[in-house]
Coordinates of C-alpha atoms in Angstrom, one line a residue:
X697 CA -9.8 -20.6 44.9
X698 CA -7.8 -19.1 42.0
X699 CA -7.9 -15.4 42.0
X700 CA -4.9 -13.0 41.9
X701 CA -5.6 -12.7 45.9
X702 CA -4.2 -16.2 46.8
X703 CA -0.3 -17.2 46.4
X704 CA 0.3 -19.5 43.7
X705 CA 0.6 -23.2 45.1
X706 CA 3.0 -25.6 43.5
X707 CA 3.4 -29.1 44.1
X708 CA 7.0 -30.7 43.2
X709 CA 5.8 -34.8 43.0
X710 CA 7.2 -38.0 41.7
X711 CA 5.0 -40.9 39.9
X712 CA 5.1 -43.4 42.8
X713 CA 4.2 -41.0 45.7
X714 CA 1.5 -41.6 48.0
X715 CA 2.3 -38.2 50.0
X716 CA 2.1 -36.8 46.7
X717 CA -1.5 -38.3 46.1
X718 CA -2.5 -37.0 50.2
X719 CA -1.2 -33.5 49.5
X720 CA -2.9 -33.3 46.0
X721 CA -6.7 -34.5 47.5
X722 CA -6.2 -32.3 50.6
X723 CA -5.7 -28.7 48.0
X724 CA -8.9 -30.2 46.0
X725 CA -10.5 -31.1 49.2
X726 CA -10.3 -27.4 50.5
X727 CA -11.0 -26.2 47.4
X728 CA -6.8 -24.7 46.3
X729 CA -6.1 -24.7 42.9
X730 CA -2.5 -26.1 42.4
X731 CA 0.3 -26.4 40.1
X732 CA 2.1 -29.8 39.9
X733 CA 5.3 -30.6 38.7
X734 CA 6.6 -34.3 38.4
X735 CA 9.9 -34.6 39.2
X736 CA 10.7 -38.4 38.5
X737 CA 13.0 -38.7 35.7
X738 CA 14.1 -34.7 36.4
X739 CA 17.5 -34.8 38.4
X740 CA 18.5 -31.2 37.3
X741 CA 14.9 -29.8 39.2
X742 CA 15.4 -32.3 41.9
X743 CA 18.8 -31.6 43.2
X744 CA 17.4 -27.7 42.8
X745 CA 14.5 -28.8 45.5
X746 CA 17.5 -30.0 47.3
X747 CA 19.5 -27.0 47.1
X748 CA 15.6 -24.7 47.9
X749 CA 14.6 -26.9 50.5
X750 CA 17.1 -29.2 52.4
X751 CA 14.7 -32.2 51.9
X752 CA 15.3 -35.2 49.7
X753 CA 11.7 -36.3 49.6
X754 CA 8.6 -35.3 47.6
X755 CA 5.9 -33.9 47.8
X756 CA 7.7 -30.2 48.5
X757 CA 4.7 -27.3 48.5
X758 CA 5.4 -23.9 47.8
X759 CA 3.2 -21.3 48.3
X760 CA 4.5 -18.3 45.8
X761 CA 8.4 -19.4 46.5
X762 CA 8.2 -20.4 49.7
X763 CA 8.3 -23.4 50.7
X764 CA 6.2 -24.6 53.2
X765 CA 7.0 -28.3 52.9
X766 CA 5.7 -32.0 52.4
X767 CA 2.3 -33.4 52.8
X768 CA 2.7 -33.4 57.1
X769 CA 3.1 -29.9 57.3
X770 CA 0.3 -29.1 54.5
X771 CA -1.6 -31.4 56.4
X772 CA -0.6 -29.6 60.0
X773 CA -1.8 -26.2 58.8
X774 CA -5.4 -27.6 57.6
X775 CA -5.9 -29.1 61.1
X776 CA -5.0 -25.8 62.6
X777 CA -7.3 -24.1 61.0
X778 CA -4.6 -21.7 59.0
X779 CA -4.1 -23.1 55.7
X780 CA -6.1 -21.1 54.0
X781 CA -5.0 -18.0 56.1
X782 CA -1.4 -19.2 54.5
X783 CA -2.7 -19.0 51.0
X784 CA -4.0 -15.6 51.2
X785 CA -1.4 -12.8 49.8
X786 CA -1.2 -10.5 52.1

């Protein structure tokens, strides 16, 4: 799923993440292409997820600019059924 119709997905991670990993394998798994950025040794991009999001912990998942949150809540929208209703642009 890559076309101009779906919102761009970005995944802020760190190296030593195992929600990272579980969010990563659950875009692949349904098929949602995905842009990661690693934000280990990146304070600067970091406190900004901070300042975006109000969360101190990674994986954060944006769809376009939005943020939709960490691995539970990707994870909540797939068992729902909705995920890829989220992705679409509307």
């Amino acid at each position: 799923m890559t076309d101009a119709k779906h919102k761009e997905v970005t995944v802020y991670t760190t190296d030593i993440c195992p929600y990272c990993t579980a969010a990563k394998n659950l875009l692949k798994e349904k098929d949602i292409a995905y842009k990661e950025i690693n934000v280990t040794n990146d304070d600067d991009k970091r406190e900004w997820l901070r300042e975006k999001t109000g969360q101190r912990t990674v994986p954060q998942i944006f769809f376009d600019d939005e943020p939709i949150g960490g691995y539970s809540d990707l994870s909540a929208l797939a068992q729902e059924g909705l995920l890829l209703q989220k992705v679409l642009k509307k």
